[in-house]
PDB file of C-alpha atoms and ligand atoms in Angstrom:
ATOM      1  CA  UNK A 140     166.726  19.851 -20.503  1.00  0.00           C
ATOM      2  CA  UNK A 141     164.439  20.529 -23.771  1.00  0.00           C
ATOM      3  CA  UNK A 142     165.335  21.539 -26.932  1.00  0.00           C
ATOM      4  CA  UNK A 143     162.065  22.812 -28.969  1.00  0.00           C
ATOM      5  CA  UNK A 144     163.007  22.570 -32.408  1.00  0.00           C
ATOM      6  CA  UNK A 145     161.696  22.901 -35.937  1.00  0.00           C
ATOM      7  CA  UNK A 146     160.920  20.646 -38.847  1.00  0.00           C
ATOM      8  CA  UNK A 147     164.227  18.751 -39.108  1.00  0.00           C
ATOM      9  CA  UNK A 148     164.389  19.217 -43.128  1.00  0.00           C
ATOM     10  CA  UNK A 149     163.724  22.791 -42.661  1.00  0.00           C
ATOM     11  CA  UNK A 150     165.060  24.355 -39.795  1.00  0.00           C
ATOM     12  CA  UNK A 151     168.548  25.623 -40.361  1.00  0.00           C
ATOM     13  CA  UNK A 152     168.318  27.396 -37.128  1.00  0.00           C
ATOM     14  CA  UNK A 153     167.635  24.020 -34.861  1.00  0.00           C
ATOM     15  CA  UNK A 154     170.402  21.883 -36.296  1.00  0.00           C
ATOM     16  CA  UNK A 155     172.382  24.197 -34.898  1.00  0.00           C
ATOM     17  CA  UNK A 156     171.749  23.748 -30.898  1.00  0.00           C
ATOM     18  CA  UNK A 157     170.968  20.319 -31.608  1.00  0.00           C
ATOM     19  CA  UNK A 158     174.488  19.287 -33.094  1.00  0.00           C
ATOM     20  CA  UNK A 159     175.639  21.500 -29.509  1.00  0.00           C
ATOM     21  CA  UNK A 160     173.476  19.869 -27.259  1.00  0.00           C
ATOM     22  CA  UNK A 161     174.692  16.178 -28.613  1.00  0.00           C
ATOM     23  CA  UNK A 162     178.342  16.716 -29.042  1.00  0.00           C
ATOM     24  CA  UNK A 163     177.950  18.357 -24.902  1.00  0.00           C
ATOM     25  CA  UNK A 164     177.137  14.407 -24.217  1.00  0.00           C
ATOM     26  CA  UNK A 165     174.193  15.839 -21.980  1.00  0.00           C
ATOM     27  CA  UNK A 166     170.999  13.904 -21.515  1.00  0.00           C
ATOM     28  CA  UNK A 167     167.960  16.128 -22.952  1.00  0.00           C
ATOM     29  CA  UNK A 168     164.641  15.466 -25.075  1.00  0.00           C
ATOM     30  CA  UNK A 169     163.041  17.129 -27.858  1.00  0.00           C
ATOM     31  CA  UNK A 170     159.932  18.540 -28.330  1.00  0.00           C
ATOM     32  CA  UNK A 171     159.360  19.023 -32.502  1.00  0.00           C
ATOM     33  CA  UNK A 172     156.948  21.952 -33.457  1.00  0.00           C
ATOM     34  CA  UNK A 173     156.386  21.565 -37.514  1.00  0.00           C
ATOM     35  CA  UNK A 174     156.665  24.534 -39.498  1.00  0.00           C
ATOM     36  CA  UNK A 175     154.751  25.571 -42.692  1.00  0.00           C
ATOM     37  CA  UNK A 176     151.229  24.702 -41.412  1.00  0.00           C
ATOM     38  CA  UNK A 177     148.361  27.214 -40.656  1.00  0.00           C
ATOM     39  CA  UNK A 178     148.827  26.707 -37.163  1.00  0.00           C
ATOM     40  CA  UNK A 179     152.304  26.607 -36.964  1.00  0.00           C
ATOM     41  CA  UNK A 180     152.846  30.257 -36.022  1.00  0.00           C
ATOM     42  CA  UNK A 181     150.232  29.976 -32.821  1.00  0.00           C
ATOM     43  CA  UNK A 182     152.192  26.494 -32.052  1.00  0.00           C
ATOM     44  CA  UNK A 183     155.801  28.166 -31.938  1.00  0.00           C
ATOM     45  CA  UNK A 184     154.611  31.155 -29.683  1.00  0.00           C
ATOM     46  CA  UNK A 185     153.252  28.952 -27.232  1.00  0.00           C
ATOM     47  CA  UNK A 186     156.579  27.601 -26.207  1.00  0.00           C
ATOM     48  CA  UNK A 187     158.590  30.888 -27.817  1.00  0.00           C
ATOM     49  CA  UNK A 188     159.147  33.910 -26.264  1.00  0.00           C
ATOM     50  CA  UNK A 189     160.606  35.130 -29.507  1.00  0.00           C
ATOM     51  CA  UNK A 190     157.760  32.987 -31.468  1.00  0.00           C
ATOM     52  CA  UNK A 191     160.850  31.066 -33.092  1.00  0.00           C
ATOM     53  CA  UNK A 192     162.561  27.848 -33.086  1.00  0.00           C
ATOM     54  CA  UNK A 193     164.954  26.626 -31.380  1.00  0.00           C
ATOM     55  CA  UNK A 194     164.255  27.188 -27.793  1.00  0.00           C
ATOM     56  CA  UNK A 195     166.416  25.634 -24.706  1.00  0.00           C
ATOM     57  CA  UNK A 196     164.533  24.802 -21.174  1.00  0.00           C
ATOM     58  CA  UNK A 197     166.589  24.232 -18.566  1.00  0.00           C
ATOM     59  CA  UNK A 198     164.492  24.111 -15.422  1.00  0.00           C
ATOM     60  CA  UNK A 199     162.760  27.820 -15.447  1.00  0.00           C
ATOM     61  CA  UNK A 200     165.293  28.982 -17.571  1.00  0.00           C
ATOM     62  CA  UNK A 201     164.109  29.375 -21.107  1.00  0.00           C
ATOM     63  CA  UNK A 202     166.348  30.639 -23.791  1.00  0.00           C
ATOM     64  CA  UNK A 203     165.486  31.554 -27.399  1.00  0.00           C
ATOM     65  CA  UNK A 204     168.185  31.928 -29.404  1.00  0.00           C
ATOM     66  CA  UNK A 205     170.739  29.438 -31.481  1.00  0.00           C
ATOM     67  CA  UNK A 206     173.693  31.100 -30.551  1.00  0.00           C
ATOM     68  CA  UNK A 207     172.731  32.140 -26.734  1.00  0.00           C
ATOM     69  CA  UNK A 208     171.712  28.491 -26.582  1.00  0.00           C
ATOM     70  CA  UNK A 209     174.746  26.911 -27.810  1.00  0.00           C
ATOM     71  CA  UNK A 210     177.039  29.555 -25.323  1.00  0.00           C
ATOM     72  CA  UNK A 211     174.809  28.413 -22.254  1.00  0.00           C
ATOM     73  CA  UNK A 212     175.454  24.958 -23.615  1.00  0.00           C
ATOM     74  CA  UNK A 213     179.258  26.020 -23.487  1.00  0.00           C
ATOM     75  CA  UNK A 214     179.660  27.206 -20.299  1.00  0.00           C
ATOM     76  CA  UNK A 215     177.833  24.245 -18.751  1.00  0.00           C
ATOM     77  CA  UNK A 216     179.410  21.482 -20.329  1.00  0.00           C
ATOM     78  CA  UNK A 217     182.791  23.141 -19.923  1.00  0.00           C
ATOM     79  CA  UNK A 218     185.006  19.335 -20.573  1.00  0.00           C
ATOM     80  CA  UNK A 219     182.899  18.506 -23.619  1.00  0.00           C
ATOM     81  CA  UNK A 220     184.908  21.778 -25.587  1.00  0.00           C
ATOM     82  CA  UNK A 221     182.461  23.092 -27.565  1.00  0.00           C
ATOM     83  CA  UNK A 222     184.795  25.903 -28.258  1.00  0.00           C
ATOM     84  CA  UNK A 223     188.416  25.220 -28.478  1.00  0.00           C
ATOM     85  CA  UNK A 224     190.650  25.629 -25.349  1.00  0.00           C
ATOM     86  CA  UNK A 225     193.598  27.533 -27.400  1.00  0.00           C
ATOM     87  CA  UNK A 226     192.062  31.121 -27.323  1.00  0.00           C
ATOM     88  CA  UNK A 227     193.430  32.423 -30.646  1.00  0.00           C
ATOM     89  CA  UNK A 228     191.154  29.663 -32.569  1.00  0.00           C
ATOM     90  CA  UNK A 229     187.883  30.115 -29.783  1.00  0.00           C
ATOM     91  CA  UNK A 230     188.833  33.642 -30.865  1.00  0.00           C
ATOM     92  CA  UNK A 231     188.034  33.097 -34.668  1.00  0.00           C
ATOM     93  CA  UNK A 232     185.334  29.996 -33.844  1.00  0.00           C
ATOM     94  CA  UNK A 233     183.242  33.034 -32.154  1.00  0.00           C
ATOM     95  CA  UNK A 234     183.769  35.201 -35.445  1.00  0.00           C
ATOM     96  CA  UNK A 235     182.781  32.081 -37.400  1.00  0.00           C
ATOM     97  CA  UNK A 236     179.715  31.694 -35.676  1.00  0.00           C
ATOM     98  CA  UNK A 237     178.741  34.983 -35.454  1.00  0.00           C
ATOM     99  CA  UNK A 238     179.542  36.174 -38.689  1.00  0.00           C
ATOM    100  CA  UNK A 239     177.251  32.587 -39.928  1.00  0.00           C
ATOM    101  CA  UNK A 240     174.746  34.141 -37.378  1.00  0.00           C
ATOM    102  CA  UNK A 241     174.478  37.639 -39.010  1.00  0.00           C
ATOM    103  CA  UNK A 242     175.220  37.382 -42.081  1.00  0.00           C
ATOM    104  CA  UNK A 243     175.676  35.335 -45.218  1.00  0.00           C
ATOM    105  CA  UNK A 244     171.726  36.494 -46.021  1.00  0.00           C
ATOM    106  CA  UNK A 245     171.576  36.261 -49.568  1.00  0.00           C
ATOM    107  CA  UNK A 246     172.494  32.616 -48.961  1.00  0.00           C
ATOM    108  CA  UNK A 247     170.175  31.950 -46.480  1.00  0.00           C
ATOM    109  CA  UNK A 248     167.364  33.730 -48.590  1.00  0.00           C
ATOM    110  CA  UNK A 249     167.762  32.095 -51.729  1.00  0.00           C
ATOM    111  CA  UNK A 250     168.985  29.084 -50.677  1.00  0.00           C
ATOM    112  CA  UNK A 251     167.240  28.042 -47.569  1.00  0.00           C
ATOM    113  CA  UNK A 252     167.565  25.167 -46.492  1.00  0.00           C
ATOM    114  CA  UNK A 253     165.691  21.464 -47.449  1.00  0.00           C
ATOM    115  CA  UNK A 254     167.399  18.385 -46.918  1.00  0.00           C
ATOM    116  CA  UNK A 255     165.398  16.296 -49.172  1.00  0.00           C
ATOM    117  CA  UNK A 256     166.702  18.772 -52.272  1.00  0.00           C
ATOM    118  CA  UNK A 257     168.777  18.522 -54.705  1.00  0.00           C
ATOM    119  CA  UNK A 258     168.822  20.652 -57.701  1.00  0.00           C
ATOM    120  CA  UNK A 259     171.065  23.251 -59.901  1.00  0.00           C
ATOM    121  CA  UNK A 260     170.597  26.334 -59.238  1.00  0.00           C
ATOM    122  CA  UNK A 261     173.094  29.664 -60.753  1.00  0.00           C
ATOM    123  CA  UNK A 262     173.732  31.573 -58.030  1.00  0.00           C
ATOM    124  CA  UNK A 263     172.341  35.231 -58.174  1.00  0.00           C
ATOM    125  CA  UNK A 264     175.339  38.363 -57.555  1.00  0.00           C
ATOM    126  CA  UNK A 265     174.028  38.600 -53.904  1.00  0.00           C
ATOM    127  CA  UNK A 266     174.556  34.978 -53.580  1.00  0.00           C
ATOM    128  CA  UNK A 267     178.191  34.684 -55.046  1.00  0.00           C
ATOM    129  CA  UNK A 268     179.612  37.358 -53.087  1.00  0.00           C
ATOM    130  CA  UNK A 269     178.238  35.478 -49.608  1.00  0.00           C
ATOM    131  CA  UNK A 270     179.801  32.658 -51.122  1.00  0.00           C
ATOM    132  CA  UNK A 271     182.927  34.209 -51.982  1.00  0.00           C
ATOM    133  CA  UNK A 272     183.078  34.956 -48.553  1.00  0.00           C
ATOM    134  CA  UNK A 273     182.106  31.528 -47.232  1.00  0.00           C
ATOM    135  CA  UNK A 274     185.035  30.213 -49.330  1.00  0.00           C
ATOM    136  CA  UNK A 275     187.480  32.600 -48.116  1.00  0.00           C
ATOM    137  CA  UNK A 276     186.404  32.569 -44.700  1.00  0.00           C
ATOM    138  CA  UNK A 277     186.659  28.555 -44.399  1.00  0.00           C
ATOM    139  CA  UNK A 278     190.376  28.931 -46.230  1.00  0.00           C
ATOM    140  CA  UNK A 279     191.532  31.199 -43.718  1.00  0.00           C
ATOM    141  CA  UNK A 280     190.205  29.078 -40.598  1.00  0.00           C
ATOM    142  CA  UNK A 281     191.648  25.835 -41.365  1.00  0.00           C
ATOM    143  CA  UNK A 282     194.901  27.460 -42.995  1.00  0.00           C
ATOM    144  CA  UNK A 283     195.520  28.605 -39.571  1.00  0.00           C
ATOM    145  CA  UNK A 284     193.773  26.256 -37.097  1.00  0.00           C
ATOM    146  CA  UNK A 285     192.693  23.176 -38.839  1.00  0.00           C
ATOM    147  CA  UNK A 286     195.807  21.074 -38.409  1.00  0.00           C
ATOM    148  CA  UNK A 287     194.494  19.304 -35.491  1.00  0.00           C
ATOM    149  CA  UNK A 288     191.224  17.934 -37.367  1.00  0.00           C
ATOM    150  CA  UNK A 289     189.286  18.163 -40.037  1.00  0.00           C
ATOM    151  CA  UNK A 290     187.177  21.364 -38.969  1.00  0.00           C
ATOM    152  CA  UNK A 291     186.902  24.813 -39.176  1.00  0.00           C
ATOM    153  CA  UNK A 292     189.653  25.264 -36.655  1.00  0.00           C
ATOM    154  CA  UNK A 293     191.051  21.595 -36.090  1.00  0.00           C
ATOM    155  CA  UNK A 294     188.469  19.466 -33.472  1.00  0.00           C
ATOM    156  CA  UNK A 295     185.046  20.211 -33.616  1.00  0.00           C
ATOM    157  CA  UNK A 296     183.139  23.634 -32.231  1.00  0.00           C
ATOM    158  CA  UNK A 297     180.253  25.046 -32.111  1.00  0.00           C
ATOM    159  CA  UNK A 298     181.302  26.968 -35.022  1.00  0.00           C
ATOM    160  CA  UNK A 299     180.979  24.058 -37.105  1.00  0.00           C
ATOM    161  CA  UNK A 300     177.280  22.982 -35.585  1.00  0.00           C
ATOM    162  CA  UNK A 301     176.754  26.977 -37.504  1.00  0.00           C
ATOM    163  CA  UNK A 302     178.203  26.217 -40.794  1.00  0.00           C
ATOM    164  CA  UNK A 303     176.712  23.101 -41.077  1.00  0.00           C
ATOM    165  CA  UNK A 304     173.538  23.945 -42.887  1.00  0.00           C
ATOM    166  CA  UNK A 305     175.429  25.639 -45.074  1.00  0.00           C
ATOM    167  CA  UNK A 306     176.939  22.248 -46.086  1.00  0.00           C
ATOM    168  CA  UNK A 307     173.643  21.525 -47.054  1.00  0.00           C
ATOM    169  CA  UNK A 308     172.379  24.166 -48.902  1.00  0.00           C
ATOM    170  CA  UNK A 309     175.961  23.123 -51.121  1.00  0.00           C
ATOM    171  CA  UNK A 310     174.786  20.650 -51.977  1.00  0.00           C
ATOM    172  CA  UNK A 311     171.129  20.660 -52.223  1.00  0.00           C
ATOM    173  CA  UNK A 312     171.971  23.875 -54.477  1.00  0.00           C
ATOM    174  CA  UNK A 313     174.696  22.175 -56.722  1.00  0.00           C
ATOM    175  CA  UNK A 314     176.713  25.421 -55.351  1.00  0.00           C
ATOM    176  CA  UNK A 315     179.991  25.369 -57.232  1.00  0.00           C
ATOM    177  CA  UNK A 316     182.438  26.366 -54.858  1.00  0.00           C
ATOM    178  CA  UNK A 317     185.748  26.239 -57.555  1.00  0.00           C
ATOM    179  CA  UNK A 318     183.773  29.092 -59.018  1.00  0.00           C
ATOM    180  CA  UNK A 319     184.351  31.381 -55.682  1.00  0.00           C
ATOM    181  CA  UNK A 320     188.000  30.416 -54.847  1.00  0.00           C
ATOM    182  CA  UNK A 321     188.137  27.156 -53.615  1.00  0.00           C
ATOM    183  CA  UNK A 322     190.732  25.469 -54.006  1.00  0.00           C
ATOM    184  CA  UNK A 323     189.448  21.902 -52.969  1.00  0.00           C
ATOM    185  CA  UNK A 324     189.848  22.971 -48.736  1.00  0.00           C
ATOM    186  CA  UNK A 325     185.845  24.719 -48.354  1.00  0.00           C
ATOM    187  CA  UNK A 326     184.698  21.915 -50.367  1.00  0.00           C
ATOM    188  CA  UNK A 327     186.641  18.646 -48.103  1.00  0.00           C
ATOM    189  CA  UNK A 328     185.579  20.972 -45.109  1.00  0.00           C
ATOM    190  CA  UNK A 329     182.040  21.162 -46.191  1.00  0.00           C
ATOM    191  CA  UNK A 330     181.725  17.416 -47.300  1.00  0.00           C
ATOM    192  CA  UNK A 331     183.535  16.527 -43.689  1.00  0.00           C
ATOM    193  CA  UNK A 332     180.401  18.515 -42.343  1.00  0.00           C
ATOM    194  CA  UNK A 333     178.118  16.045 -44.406  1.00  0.00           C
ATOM    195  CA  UNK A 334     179.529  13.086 -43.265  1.00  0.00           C
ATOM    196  CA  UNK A 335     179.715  13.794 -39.434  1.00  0.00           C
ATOM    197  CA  UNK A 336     177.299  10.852 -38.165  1.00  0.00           C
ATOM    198  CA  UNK A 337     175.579  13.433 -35.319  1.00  0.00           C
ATOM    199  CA  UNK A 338     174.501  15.233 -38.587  1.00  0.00           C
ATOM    200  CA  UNK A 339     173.759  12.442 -40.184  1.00  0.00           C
ATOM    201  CA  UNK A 340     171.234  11.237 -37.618  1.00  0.00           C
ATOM    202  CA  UNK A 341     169.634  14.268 -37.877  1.00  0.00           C
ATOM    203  CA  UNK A 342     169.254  13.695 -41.722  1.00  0.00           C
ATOM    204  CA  UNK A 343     167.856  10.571 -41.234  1.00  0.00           C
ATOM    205  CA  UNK A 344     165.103  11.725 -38.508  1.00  0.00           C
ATOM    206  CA  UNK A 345     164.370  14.571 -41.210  1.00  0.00           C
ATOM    207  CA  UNK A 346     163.688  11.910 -43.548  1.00  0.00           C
ATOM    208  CA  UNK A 347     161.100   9.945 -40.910  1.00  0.00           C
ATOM    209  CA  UNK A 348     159.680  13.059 -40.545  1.00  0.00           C
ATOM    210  CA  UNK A 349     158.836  13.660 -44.235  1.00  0.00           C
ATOM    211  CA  UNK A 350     157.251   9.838 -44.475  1.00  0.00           C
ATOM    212  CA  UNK A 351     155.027  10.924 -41.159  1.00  0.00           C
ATOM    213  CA  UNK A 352     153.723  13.703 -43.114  1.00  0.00           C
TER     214      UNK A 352
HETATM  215  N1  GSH B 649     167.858  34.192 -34.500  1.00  0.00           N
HETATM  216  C1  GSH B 649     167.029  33.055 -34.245  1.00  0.00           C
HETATM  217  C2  GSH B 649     166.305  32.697 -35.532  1.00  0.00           C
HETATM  218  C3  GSH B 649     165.318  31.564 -35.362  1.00  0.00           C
HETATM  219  C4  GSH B 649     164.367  31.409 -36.558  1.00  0.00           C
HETATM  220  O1  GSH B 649     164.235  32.280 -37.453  1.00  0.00           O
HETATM  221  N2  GSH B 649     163.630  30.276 -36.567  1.00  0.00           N
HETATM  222  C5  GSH B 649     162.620  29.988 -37.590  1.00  0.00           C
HETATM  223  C6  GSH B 649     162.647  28.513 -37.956  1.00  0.00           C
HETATM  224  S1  GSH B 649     164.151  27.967 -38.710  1.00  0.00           S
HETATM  225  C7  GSH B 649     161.229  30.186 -37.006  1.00  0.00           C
HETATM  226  O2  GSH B 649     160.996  29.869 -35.855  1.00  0.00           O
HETATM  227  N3  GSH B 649     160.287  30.712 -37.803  1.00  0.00           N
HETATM  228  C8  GSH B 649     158.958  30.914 -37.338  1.00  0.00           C
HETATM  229  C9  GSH B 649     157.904  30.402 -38.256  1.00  0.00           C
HETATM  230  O3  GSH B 649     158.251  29.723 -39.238  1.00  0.00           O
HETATM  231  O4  GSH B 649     156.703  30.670 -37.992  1.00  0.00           O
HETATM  232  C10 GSH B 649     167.913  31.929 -33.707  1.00  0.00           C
HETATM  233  O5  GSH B 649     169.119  31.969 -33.921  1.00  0.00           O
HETATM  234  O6  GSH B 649     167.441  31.048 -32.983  1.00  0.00           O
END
């Protein structure tokens, strides 16, 4: 398998599959297309259907989307888990991710994401009511389902591999989660999203990639 994926400091979109595709334990290379160059565009639609990042080849099967990716992923890696076997918390996982996947665009707009930043930035109205949400969202999940672990509901899922950029943009933002009804749980859940050492390897190739440049 192949995952085509984006700038590593930049591409909210391919940390997602690629946290999926490591945590399945399959074998699988990567093929990086930068982004933000003149020729970037022309790069991604050669290997894109969609002319986006990430893409998953698997044999002649091509697929071009983070989420369809990471539920192909699911289904054939069914003993790595990637969504939890109790089907009340897969149930709310799926929200998770799709919710993440449709929403929450004020955040992703103003705050997109860029590993190497880190900065203060207020919010605008837009902004605080996504992350009002966010807040209340991650509350809910692991007041329900997070006994088992430190995650959104407990062990790890793929819902987490979609809320982890938003970890990022946290802190690269100096987002002030108290300020939108946290109570101290959206914040350990966010920093236990930093400190996973998949996503940490990823952080670390991001920064190779930024010397390369
Ligand atoms: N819904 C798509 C969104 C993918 C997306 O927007 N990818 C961005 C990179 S993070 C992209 O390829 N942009 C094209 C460009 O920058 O030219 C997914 O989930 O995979």
């Amino acid at each position: 398998m192949q995952l085509i994926i984006g700038t590593k400091a930049w591409s909210s979109w391919s940390l997602r599959p690629w946290l999926v595709m490591v945590k399945s334990g399959a074998a699988f290379d990567e093929l990086r297309v930068a982004l933000r160059w003149e020729g970037a565009s022309a790069a991604i639609a050669a290997v894109s259907p969609s002319k986006r990042v990430p893409v998953l080849r698997d044999g002649d099967l091509v697929i071009w989307d983070s989420l369809a990716i990471s539920e192909y992923l699911a289904e054939r890696f069914p003993k790595a888990d990637l969504w939890p076997k109790d089907a009340s918390a897969r149930a709310i996982a799926r929200a998770a991710a799709a919710e993440m996947h449709s929403g929450f665009g004020a955040l992703r707009e103003t705050c997109p994401m860029d590993l190497a930043l880190r900065k203060v930035q207020a919010p605008d109205e837009a902004t605080s009511k996504d992350l009002r949400r966010m807040v209340e969202l991650v509350r809910t999940c692991r007041a329900k389902f997070g006994a088992s672990g430190p995650f959104l509901v407990g062990g790890w899922s793929i819902a987490d591999a979609f809320l982890t950029p938003v970890a990022t943009r946290i802190r690269s933002y100096g987002l002030d989660l108290a300020a939108h009804g946290d109570d101290g749980v959206a914040s350990a859940y966010f920093n236990a999203l930093l400190a996973d050492p998949d996503f940490q390897r990823w952080e670390m190739d991001a920064i190779n990639e930024a010397v390369e440049r």
